[in-house]
mmCIF file of C-alpha atoms in Angstrom:
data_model
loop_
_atom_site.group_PDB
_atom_site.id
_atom_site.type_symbol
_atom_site.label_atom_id
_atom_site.label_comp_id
_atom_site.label_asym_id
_atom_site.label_seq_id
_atom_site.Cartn_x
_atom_site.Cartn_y
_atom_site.Cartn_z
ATOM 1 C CA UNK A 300 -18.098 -9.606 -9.242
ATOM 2 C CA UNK A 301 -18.602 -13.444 -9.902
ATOM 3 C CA UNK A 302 -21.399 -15.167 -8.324
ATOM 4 C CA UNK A 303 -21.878 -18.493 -7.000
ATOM 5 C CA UNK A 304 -25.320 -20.429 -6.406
ATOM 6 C CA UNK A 305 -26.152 -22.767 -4.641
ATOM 7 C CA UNK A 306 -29.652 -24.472 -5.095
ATOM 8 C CA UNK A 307 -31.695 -25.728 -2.444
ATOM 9 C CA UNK A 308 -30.757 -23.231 0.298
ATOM 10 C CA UNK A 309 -32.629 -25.556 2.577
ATOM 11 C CA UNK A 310 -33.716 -28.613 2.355
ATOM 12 C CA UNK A 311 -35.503 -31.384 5.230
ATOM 13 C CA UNK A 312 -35.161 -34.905 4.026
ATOM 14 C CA UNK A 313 -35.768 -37.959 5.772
ATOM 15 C CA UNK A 314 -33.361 -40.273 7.519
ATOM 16 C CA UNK A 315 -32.061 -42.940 4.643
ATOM 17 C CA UNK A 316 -32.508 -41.033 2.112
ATOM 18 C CA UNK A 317 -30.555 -39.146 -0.683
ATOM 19 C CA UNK A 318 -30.164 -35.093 -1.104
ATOM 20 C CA UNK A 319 -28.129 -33.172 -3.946
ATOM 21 C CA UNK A 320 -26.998 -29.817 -3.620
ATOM 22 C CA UNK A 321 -25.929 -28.030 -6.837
ATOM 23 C CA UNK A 322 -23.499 -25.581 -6.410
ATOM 24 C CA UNK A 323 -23.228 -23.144 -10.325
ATOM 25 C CA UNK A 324 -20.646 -20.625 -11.107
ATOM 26 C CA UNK A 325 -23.388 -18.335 -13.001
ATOM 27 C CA UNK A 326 -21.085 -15.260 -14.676
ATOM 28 C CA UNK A 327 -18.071 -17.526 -14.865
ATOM 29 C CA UNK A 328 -16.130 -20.984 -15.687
ATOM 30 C CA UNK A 329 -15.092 -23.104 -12.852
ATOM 31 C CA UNK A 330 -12.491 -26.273 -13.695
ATOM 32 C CA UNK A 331 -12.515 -26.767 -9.763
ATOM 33 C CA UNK A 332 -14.907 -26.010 -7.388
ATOM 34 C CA UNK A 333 -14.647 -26.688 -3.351
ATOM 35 C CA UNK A 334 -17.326 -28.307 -1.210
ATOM 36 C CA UNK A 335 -17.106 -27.445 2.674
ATOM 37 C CA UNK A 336 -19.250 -28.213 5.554
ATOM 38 C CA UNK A 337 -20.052 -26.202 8.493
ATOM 39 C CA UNK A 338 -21.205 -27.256 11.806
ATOM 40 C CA UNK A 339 -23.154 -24.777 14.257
ATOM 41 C CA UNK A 340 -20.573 -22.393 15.768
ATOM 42 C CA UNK A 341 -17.759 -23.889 13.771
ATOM 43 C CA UNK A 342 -15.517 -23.024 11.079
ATOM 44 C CA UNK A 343 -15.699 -24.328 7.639
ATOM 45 C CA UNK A 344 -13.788 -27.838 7.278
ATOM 46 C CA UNK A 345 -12.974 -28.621 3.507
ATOM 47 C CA UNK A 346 -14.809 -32.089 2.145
ATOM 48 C CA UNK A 347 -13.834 -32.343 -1.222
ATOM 49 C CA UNK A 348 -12.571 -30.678 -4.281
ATOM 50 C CA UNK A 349 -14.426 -30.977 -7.533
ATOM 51 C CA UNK A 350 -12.587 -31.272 -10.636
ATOM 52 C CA UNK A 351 -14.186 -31.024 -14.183
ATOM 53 C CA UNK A 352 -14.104 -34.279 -16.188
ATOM 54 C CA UNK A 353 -12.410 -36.234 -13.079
ATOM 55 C CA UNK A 354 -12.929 -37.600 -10.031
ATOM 56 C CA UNK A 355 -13.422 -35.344 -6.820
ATOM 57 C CA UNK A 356 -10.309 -35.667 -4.427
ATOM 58 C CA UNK A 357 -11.332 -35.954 -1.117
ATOM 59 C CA UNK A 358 -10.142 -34.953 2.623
ATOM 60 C CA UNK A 359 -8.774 -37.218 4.642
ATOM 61 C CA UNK A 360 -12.046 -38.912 6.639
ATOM 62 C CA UNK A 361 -14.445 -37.717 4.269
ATOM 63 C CA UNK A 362 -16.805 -41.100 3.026
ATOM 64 C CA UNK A 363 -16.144 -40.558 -0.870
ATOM 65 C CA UNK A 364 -19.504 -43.157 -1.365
ATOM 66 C CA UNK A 365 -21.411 -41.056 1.039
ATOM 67 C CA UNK A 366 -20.463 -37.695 -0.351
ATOM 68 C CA UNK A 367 -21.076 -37.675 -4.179
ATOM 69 C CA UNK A 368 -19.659 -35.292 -6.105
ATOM 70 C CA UNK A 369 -20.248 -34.640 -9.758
ATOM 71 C CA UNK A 370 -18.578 -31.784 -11.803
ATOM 72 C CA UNK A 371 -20.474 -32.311 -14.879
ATOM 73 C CA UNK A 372 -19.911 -28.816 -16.404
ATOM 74 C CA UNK A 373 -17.395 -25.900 -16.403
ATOM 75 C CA UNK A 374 -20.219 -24.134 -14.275
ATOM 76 C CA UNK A 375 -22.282 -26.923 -12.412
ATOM 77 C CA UNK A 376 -20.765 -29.023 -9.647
ATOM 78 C CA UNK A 377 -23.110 -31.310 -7.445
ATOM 79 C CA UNK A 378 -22.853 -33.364 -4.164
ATOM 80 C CA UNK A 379 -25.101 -35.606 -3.032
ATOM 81 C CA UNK A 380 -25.875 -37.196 0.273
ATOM 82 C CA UNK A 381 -26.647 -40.449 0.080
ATOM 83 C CA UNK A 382 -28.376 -42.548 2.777
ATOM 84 C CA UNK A 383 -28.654 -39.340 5.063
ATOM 85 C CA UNK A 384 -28.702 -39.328 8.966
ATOM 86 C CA UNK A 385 -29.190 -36.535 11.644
ATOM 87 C CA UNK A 386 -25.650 -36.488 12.058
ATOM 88 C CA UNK A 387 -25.322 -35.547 8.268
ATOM 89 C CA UNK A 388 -27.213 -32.290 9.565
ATOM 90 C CA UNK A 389 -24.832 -29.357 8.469
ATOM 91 C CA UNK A 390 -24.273 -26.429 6.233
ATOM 92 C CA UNK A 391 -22.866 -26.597 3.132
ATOM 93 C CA UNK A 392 -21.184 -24.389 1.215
ATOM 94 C CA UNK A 393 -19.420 -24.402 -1.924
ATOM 95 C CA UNK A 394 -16.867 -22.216 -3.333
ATOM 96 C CA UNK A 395 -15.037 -21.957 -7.144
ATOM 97 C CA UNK A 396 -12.096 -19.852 -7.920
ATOM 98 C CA UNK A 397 -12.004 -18.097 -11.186
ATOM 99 C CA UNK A 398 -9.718 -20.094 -13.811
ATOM 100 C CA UNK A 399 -7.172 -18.568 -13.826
ATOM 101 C CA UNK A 400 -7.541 -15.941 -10.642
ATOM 102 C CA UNK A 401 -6.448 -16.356 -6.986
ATOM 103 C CA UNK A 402 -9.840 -15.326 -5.197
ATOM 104 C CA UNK A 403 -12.952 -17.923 -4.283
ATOM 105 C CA UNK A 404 -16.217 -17.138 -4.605
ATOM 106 C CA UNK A 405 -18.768 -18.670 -2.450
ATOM 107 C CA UNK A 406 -22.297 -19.487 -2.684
ATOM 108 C CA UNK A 407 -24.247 -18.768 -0.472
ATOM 109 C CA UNK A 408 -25.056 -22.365 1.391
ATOM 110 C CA UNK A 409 -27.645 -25.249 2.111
ATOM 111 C CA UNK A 410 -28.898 -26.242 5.003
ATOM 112 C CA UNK A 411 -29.618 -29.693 5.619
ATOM 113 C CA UNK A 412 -31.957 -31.116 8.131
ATOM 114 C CA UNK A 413 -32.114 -35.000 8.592
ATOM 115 C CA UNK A 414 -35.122 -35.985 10.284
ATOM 116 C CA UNK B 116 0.813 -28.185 6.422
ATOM 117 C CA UNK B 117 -1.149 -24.521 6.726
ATOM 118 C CA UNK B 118 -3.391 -23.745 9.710
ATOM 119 C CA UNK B 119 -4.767 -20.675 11.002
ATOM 120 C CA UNK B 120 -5.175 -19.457 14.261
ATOM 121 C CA UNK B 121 -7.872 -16.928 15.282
ATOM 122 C CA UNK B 122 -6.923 -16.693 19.173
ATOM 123 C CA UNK B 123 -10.321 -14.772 19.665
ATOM 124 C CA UNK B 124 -13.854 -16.465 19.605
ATOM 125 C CA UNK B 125 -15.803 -13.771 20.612
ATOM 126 C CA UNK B 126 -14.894 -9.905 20.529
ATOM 127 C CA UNK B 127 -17.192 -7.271 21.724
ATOM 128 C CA UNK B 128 -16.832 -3.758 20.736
ATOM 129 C CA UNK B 129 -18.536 -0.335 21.233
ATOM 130 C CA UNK B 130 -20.318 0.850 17.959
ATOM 131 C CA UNK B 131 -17.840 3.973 16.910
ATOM 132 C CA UNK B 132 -14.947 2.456 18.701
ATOM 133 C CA UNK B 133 -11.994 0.490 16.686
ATOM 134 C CA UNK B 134 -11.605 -3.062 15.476
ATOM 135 C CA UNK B 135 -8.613 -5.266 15.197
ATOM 136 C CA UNK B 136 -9.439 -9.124 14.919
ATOM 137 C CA UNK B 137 -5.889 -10.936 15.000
ATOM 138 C CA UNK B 138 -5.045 -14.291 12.464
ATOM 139 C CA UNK B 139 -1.906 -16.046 12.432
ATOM 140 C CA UNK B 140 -0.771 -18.553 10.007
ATOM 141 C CA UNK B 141 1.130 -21.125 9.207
ATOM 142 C CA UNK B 142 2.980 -21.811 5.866
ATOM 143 C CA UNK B 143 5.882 -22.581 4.122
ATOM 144 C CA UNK B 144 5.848 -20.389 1.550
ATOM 145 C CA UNK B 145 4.321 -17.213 0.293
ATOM 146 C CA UNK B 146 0.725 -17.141 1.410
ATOM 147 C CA UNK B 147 -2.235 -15.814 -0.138
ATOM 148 C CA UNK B 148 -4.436 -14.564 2.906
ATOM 149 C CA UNK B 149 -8.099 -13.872 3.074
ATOM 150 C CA UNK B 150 -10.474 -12.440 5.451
ATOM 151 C CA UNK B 151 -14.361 -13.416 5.158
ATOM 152 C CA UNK B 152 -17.280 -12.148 6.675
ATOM 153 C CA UNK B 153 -19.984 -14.545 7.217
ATOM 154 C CA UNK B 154 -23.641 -12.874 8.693
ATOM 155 C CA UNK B 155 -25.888 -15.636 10.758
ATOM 156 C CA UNK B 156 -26.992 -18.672 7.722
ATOM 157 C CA UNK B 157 -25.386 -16.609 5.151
ATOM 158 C CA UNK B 158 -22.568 -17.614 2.799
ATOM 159 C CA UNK B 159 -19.035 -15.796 2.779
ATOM 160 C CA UNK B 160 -18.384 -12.482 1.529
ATOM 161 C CA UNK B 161 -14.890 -11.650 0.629
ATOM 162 C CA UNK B 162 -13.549 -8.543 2.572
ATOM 163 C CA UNK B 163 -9.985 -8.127 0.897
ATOM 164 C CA UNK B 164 -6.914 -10.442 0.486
ATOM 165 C CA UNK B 165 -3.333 -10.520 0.335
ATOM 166 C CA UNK B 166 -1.365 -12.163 -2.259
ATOM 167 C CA UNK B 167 2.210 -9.643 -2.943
ATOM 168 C CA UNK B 168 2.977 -6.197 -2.619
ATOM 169 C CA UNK B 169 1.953 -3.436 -0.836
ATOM 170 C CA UNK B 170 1.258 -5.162 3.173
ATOM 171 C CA UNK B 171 -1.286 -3.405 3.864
ATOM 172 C CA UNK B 172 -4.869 -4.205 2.155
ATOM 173 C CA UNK B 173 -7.385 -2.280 1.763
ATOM 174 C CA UNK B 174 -10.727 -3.833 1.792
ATOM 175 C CA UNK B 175 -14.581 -3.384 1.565
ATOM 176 C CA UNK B 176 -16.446 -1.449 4.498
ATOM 177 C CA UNK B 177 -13.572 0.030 5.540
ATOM 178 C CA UNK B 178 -12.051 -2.433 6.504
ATOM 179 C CA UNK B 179 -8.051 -2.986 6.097
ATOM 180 C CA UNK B 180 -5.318 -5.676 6.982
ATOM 181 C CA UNK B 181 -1.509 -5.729 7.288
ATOM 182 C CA UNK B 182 0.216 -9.124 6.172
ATOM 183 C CA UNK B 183 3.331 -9.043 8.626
ATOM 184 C CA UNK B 184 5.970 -11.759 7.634
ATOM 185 C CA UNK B 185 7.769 -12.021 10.902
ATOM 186 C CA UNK B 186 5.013 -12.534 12.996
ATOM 187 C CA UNK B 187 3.366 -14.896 10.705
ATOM 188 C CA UNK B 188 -0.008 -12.531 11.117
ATOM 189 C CA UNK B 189 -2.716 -10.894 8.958
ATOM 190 C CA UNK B 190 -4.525 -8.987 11.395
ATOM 191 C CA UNK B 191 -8.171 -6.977 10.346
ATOM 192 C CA UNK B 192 -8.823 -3.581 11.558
ATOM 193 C CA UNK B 193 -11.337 -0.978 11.365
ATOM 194 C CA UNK B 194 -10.852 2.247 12.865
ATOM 195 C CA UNK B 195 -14.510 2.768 13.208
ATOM 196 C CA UNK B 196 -17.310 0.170 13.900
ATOM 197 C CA UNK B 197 -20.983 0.219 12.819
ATOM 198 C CA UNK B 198 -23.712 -1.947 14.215
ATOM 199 C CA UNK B 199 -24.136 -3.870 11.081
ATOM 200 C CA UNK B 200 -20.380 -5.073 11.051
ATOM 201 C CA UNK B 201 -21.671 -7.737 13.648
ATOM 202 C CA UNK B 202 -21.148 -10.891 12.358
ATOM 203 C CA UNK B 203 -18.507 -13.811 12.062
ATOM 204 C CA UNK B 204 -15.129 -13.098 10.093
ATOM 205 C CA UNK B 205 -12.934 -15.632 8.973
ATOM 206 C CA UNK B 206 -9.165 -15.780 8.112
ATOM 207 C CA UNK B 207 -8.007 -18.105 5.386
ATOM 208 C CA UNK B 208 -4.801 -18.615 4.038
ATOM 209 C CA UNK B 209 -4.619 -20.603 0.603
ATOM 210 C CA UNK B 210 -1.728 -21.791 -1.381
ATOM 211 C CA UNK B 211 -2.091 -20.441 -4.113
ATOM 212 C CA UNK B 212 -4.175 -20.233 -7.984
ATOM 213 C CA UNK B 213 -7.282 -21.763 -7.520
ATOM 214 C CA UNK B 214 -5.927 -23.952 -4.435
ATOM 215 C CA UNK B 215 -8.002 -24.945 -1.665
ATOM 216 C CA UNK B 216 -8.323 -22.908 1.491
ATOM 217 C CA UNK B 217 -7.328 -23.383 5.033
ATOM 218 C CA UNK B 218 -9.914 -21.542 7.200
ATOM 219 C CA UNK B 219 -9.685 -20.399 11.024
ATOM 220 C CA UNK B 220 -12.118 -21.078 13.615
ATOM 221 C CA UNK B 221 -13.590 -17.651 13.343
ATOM 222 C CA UNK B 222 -14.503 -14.694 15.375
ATOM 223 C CA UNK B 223 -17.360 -14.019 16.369
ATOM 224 C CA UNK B 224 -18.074 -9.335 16.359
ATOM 225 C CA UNK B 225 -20.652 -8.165 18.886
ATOM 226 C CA UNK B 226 -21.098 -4.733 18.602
ATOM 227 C CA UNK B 227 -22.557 -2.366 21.309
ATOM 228 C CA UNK B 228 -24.846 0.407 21.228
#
């Protein structure tokens, strides 16, 4: 089946600064590609959705100039944290969809600790 | 707007015994449906999905779900569990090609020995 990376898988930064998470569709092509965060014990809220050779759309109360996102490839889309803070301490995940079929594939997540 | 409601946080079950994790949904149209399995700081894994025909799914690890229109539910059952099914599963319902997805709040499997 199609596989999803994500790269780190964990990653400790310091408070202020700036993290990117890749997220690759490795076997496939992705025009759009979903970012989600995950708090401890929680389900997965949808941030953003990454669109190839456009701007991400974002959810409602998601900080678009905190939460980068970059789709610079059929197959690469990255977010990056800027300025981080402890409460920016989550799980990621990231998920694409096939062109052109109706199931996601999800990577398997980074972990992000803000000290 | 969709939502998903997983009424059950935590289930616990007797290895060998059967599993049925409910998930309703809300949505205007047709949904496509999903059920994910997620084990502790792991990604999701897909366990089967629902998008037309036949209502009932089969899935992977024997697992298997029945999309019921009239009561708005996609419920997962297995008739049999096994220790290593413990873990967090996820309903999603999505609208569609490619389309974002809504997710429940999960439930959380403890199996028994």
């Amino acid at each position: 089946g199609a596989v999803v990376s994500q790269h780190p898988s964990r990653v400790i930064c310091k408070s202020g600064t700036s993290v990117k998470i890749e997220c690759r569709s490795l076997d496939f092509q992705a025009t759009t590609m979903f970012w989600y965060r995950q708090f401890p014990k929680q389900s997965l809220m949808l941030m953003a959705t990454s669109n190839e050779g456009s701007k991400a759309t974002y959810e409602q109360g998601v900080e678009k100039d905190k939460f980068l996102i970059n789709h610079a490839s059929l197959t690469l889309s990255t977010l990056t944290v800027t300025s981080a803070h402890p409460e920016d301490s989550s799980f990621y995940i990231c998920s694409a969809p096939q062109d052109g079929q109706e199931t996601q594939y999800f990577g398997p997540g980074t972990r992000l600790l803000v000290l | 707007a969709q939502s998903v409601t997983q009424p059950d946080i935590h289930i616990t079950v007797s290895e060998g015994a059967s599993l049925e994790l409910r998930c309703n949904y809300s949505y205007g149209a047709t949904p496509y449906l999903f059920w994910y399995v997620q084990s502790p700081g792991q990604g999701l894994q897909l366990l089967l999905k629902y998008f037309s025909g036949d209502t009932l799914v089969q899935g992977i690890k024997g697992f298997e779900a029945e999309f019921k229109r009239s009561q708005s539910s996609f419920n997962l059952r297995k008739p049999s569990v096994h220790w290593s099914d413990a873990a967090e599963y996820f309903c999603a319902v999505g609208a569609g090609y490619g389309n974002k997805l809504v997710f429940g709040a999960g439930t959380i499997l403890r199996v028994k020995s």
